[in-house]
Coordinates of C-alpha atoms in Angstrom, one line a residue:
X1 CA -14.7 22.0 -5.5
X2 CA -12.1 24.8 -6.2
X3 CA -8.7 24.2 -5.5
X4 CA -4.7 24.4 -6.1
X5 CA -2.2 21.3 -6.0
X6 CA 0.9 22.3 -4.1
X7 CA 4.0 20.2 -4.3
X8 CA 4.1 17.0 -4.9
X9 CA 4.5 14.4 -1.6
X10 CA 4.5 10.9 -3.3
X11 CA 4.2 8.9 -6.8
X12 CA 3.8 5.5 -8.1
X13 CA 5.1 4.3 -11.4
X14 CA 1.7 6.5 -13.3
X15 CA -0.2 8.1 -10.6
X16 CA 1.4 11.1 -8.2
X17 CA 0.1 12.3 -5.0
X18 CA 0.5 16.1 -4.6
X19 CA -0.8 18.4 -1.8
X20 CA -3.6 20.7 -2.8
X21 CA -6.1 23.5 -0.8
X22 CA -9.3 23.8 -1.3
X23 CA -9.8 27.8 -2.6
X24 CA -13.2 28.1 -0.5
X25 CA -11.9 27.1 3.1
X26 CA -8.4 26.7 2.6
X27 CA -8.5 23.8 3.9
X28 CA -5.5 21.3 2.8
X29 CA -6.3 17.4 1.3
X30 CA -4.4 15.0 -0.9
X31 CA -4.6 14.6 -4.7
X32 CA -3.8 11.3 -6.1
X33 CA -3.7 12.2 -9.8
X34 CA -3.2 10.0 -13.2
X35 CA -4.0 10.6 -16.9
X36 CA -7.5 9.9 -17.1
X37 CA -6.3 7.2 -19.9
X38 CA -4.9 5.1 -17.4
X39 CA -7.1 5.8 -14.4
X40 CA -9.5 2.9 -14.1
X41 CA -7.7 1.5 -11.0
X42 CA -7.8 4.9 -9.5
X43 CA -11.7 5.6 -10.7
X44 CA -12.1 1.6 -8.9
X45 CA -10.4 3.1 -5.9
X46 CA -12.6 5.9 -5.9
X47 CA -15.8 3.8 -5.8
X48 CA -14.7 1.8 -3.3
X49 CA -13.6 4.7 -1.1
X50 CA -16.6 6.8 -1.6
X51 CA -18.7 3.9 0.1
X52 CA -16.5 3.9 2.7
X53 CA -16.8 5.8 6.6
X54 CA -14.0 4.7 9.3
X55 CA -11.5 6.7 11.5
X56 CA -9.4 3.9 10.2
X57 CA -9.8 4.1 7.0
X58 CA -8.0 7.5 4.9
X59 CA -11.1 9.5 4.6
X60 CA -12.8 10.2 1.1
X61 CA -12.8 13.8 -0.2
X62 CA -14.1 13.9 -3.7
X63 CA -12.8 13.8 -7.2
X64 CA -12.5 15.5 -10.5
X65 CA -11.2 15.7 -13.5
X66 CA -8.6 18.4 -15.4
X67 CA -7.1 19.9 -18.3
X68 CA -3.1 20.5 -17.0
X69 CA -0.6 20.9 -19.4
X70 CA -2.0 19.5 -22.5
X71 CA -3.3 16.0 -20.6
X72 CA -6.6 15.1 -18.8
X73 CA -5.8 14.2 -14.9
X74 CA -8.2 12.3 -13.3
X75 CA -7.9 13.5 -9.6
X76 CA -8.8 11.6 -6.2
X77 CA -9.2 13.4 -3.3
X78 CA -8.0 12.3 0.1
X79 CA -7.7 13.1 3.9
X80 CA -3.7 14.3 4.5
X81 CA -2.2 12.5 6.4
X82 CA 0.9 14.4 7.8
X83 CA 3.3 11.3 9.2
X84 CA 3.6 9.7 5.8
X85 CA 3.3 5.8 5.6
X86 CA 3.8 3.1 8.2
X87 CA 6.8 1.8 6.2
X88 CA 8.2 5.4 6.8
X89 CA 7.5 5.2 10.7
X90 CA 9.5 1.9 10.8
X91 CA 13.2 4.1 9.5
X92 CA 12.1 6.8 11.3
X93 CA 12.3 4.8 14.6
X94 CA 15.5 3.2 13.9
X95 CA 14.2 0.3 11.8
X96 CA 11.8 -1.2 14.1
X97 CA 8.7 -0.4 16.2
X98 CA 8.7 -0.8 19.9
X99 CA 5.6 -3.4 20.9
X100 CA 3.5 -0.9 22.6
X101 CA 3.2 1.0 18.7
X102 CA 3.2 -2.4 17.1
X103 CA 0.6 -3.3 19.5
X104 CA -1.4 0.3 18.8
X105 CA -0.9 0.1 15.0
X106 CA -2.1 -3.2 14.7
X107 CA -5.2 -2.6 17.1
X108 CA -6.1 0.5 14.6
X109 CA -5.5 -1.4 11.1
X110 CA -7.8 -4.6 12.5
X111 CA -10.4 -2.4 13.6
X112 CA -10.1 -0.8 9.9
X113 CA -10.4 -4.6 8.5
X114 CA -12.9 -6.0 10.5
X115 CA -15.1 -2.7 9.2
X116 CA -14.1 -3.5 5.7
X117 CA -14.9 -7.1 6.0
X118 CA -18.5 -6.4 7.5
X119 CA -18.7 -4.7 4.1
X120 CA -17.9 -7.5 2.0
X121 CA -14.7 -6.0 0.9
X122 CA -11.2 -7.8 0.5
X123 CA -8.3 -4.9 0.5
X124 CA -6.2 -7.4 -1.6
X125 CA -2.6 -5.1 -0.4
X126 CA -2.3 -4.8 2.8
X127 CA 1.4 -4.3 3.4
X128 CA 2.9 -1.1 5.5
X129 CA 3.3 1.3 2.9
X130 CA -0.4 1.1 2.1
X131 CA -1.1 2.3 5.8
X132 CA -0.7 5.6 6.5
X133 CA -0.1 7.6 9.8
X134 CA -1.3 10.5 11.3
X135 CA -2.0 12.2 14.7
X136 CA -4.4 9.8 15.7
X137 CA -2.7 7.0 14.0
X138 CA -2.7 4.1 11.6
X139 CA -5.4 4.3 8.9
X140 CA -6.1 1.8 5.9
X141 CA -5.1 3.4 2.3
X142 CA -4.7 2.3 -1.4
X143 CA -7.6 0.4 -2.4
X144 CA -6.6 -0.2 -6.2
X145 CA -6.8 -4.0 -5.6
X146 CA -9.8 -3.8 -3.2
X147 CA -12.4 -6.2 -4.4
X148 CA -15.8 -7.8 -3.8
X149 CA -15.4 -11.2 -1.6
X150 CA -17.9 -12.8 -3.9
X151 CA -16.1 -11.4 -7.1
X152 CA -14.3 -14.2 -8.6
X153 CA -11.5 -14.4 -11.5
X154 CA -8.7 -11.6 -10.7
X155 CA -6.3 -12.4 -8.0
X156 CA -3.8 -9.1 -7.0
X157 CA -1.6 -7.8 -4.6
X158 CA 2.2 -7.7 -3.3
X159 CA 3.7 -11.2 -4.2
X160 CA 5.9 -10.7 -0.8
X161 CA 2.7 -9.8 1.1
X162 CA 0.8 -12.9 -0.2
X163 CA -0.9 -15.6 1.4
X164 CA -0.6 -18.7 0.3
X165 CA -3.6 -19.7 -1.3
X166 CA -3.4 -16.3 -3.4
X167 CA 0.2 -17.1 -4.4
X168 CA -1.4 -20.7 -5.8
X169 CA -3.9 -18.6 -7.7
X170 CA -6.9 -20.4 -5.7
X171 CA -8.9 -17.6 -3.7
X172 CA -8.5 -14.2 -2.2
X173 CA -10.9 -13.8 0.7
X174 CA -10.6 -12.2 3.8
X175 CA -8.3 -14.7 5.6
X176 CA -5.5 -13.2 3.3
X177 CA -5.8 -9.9 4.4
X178 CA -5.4 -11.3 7.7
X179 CA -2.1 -13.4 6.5
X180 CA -0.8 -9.8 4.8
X181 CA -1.6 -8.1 8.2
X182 CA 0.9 -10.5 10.0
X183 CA 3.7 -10.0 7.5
X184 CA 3.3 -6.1 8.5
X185 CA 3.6 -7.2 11.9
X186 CA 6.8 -8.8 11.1
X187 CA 7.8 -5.3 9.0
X188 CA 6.9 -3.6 12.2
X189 CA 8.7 -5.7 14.8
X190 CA 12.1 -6.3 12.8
X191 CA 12.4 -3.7 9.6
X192 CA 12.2 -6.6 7.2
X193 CA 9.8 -7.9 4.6
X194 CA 8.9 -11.5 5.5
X195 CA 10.6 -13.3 3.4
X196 CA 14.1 -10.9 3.1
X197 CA 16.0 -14.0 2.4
X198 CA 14.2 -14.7 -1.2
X199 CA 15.3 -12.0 -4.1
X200 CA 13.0 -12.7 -7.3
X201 CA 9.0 -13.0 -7.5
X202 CA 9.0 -16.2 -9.2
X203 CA 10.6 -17.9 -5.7
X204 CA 8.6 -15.9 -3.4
X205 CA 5.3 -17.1 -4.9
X206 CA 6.8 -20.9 -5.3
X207 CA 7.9 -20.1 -1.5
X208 CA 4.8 -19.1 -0.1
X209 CA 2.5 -21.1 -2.1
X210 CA 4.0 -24.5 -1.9
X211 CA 7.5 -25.1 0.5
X212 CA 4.6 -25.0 3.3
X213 CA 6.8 -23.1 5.4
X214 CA 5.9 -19.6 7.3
X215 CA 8.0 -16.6 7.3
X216 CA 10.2 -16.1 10.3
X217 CA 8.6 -14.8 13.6
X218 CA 10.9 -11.8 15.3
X219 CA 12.6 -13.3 18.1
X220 CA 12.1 -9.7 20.1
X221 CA 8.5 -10.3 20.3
X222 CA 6.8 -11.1 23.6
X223 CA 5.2 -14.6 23.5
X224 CA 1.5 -13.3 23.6
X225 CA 2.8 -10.9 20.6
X226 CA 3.8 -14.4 18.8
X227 CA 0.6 -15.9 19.7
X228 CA -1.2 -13.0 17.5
X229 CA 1.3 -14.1 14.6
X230 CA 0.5 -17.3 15.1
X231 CA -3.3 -16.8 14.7
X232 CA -1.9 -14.6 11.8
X233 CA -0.1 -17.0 9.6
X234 CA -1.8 -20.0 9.3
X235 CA -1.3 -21.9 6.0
X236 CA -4.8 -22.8 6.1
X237 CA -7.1 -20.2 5.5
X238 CA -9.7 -21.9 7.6
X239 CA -7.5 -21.8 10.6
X240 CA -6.4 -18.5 10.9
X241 CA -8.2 -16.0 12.8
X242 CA -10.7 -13.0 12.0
X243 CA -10.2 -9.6 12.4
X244 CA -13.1 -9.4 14.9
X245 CA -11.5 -12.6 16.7
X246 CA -7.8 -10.6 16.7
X247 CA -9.2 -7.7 18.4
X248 CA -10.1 -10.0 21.5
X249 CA -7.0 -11.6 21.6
X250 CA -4.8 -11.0 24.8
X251 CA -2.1 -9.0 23.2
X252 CA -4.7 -6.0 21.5
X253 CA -6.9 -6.2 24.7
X254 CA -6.6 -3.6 27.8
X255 CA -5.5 -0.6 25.3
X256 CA -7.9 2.1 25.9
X257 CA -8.6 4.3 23.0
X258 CA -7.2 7.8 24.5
X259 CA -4.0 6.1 25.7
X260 CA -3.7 4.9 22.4
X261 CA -3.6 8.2 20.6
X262 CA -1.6 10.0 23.4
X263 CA 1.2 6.9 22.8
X264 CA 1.3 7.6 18.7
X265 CA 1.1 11.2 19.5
X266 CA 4.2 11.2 21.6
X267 CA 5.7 8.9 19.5
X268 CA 5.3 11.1 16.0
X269 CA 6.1 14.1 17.6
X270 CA 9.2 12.5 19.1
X271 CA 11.2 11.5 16.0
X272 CA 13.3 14.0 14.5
X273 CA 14.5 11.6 11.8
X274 CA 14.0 13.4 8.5
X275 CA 12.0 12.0 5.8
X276 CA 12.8 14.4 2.7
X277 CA 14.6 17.4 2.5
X278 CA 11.5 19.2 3.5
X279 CA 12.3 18.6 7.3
X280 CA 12.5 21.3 10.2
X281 CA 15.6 22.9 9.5
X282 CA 14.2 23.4 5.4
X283 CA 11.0 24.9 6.6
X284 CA 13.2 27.0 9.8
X285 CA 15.2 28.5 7.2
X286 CA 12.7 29.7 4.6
X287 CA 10.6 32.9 5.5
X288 CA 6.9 31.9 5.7
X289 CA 5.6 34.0 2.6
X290 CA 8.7 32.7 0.2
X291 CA 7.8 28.3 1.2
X292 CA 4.2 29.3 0.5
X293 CA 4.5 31.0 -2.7
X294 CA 7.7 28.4 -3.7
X295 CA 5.4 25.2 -2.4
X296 CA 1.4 25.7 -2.6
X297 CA -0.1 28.5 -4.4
X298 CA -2.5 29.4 -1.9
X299 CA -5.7 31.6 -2.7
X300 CA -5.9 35.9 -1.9
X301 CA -6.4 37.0 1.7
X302 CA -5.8 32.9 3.1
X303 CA -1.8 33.2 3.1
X304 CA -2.1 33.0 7.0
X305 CA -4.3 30.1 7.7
X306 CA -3.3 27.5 5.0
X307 CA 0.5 28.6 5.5
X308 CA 0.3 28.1 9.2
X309 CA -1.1 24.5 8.6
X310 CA 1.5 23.9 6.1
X311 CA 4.3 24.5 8.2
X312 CA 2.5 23.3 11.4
X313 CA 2.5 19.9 9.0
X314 CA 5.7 19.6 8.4
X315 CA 7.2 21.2 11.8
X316 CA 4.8 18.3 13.6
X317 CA 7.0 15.4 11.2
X318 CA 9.0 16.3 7.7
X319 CA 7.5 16.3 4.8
X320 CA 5.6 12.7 4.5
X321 CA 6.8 10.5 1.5
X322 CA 3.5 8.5 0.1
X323 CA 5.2 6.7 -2.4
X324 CA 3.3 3.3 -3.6
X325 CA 3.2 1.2 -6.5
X326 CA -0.6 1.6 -7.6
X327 CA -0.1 -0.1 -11.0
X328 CA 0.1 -4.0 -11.1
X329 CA 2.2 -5.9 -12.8
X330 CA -0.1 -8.3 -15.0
X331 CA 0.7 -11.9 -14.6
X332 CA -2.5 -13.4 -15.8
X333 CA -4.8 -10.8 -17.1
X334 CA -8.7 -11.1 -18.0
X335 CA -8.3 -7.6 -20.5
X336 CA -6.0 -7.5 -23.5
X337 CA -6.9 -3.6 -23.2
X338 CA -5.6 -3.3 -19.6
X339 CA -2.8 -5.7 -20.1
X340 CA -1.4 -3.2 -23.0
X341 CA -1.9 -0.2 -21.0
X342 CA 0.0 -1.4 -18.1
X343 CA 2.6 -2.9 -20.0
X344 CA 3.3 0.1 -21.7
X345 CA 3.6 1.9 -18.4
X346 CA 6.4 0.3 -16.8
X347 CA 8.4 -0.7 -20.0
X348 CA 7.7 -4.4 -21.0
X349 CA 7.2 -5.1 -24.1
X350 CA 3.3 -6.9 -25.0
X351 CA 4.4 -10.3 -25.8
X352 CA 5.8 -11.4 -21.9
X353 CA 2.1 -12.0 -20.9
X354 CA 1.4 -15.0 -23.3
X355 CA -1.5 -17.0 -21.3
X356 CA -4.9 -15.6 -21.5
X357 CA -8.0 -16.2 -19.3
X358 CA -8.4 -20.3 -19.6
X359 CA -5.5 -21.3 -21.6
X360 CA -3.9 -24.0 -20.0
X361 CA 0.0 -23.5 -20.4
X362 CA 1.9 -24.0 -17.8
X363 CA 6.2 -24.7 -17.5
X364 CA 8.2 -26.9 -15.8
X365 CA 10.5 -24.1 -13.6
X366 CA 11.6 -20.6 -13.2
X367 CA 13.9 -21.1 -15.3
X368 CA 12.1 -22.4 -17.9
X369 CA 9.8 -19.5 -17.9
X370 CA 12.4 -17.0 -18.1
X371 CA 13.7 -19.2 -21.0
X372 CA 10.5 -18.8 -22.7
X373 CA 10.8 -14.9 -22.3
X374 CA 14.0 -14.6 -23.4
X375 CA 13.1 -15.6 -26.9
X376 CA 10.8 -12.3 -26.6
X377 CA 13.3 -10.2 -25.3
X378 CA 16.3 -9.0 -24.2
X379 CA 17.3 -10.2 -21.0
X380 CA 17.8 -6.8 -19.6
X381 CA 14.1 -6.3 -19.6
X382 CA 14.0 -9.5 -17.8
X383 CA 15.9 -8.7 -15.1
X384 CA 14.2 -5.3 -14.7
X385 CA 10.9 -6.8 -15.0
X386 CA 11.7 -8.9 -12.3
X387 CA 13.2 -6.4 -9.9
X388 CA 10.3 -4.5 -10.1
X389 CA 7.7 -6.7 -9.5
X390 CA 9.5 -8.1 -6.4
X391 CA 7.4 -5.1 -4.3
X392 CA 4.7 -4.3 -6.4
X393 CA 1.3 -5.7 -7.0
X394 CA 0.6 -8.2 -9.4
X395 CA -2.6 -9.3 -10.6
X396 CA -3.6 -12.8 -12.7
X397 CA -7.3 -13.4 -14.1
X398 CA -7.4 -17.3 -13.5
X399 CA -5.7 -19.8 -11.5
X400 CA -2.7 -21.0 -13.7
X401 CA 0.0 -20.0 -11.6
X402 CA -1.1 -23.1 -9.3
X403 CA 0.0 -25.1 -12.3
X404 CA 3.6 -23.9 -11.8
X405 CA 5.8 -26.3 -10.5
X406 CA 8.0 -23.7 -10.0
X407 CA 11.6 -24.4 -8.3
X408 CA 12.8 -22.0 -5.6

């Protein structure tokens, strides 16, 4: 396919998500571009995607590869999706979701997961800013941690967003996409991660994997609404509910499909809140001809159609703001190769990963641990390296982190 990135709309620490139009139709997609170097999670994503058919899952458009500016992009296609993430609904509305949208938006992302599921998949990262919103709704993105349920070794995802027996490096099944799905639920309901009160990874994972405790359950929720949590957050995998069980629970129950998408409609249309600079009043004050020639470099004779979809886009709700954190953060690593590569991406130096696949080191605390990296290095780069994988995925090839007795 022919076409023409645009601006960009959202990045991650290597990969950046720009809009684009096809040169044949004019029609107008996502790009989700990173060197080809350092694509494999993208080109895993891509695989994954490609298999893929749900209206609640972001829709596959192709890829490709290119020659811009003296590097070669590997480029994912994918359906636009004009409201930005879930995480960006949440500000929009004031920093939390009413319980008729919490009650919508969950409905849509289960249906997504219990058609994932049925495919043997695991997401591995569900968390709000991997769900993205559009007219019709919620949809499921971000499948860079997406894995066989039968595939065993590495364990990802978002340390705040994990469930306990993933944090204890035991299994990742589909029981923890359910747990991740009711820590969104808590995102949606009060504008906080579940477990605001903890500030380092290292104490969220000893936190979720062995105090035993569960996050907080908004107090604002109805009681049926904390009796889907409940089913949610079970510290035993074996006890919590499927997505195919959720969807007949009494809260998701009675929500017709059209009444659904009239609600969100209303509901995106409604907010003025801006997301970006690129809001209403940008796009009111610019003539039509000089956003489209400053923005997207649209194709002879196709100014009118592409333009008006462009500014319809971001009239309908600001310019989205995809931003995600598509590299990981290697804890435990099966490949040296990939280890380096990612390593090198977000600054830390090689030697902070020291266990490989089936070594058997372990330390006695936290503390401890950051002890032993700060005979590495400095302990700025500790401190940063912390901070940034607080939000970001993380992935570990073998179970050593459940031999951790870490201290909170």
């Amino acid at each position: 396919m022919d076409w023409t990135r645009g601006h960009s709309i959202g990045h991650g620490s290597t990969a950046t998500v720009s809009l684009a139009t096809s040169i044949q139709s004019g029609d107008i997609f996502a790009v989700k571009s990173v060197e080809l170097c350092q694509s494999e999670f993208l080109q895993r994503e891509q695989q994954i995607l490609s298999s893929l058919t749900s209206p609640f899952i972001v829709s596959y458009r192709g890829c490709d590869i290119t020659r811009e500016n003296s590097k070669v992009m590997y480029n994912l296609f994918l359906e636009y999706m004009p409201n930005g993430t879930l995480s960006n609904a949440i500000h929009a509305h004031g920093g939390r979701l009413d319980e008729s949208l919490i009650r919508n938006y969950t409905s849509q992302v289960l249906q997504g997961l219990d058609y994932i599921h049925l495919n043997g998949l695991v997401h591995c990262d569900i968390k709000s800013s991997n769900i993205l919103v559009g007219p019709s709704g919620a949809k499921i993105a971000d499948f860079g941690c997406a894995k066989r349920v039968d595939q065993v070794g590495q364990i990802a995802g978002t340390p705040m967003f994990m469930a306990p027996e993933v944090a204890r490096g035991e299994e990742q099944g589909f029981a923890s996409d359910i747990w991740a799905l009711g820590c969104a639920i808590i995102e949606m309901a009060s504008g906080s991660t579940p477990w605001h009160n903890v500030n380092d990874p290292v104490s969220i994972i000893y936190r979720v994997g062995y105090s035993g405790h569960l996050p907080d359950f908004p107090c604002c929720l109805s009681e049926q609404a904390r009796d889907l949590l409940d089913k949610c957050l079970r510290r035993d995998p074996r006890e919590r509910w499927t997505a195919s069980q959720l969807l007949k629970h009494p809260f998701l129950v009675g929500e017709s499909n059209s009444h659904v998408a009239k609600q969100i409609q209303e509901s995106n249309s409604s907010s003025n809140s801006p997301t970006s600079i690129l809001d209403q009043c940008f796009w009111n004050s610019l003539d039509l001809s000089e956003s489209l020639h400053n923005l997207v470099s649209v194709p002879p004779g196709r100014e009118g159609s592409a333009g008006e979809r462009i500014r319809g886009l971001s009239l309908l709700s600001g310019m989205p703001k995809w931003d995600w954190d598509e590299s990981w953060t290697t804890i435990r690593g099966d490949s040296r190769e990939e280890r380096d590569a990612i390593m090198d991406c977000i600054g830390v130096k090689d030697d902070i990963v020291s266990c490989g696949l089936g070594e058997q080191k372990s330390y006695g605390g936290s503390e401890e641990l950051l002890n032993f990296l700060d005979s590495n290095i400095s302990s700025r780069i500790i401190d940063d390296f912390w901070a940034s994988c607080k939000h970001r995925k993380v992935c570990f090839g073998n179970p050593c982190l459940s031999r951790l007795p870490l201290q909170a």
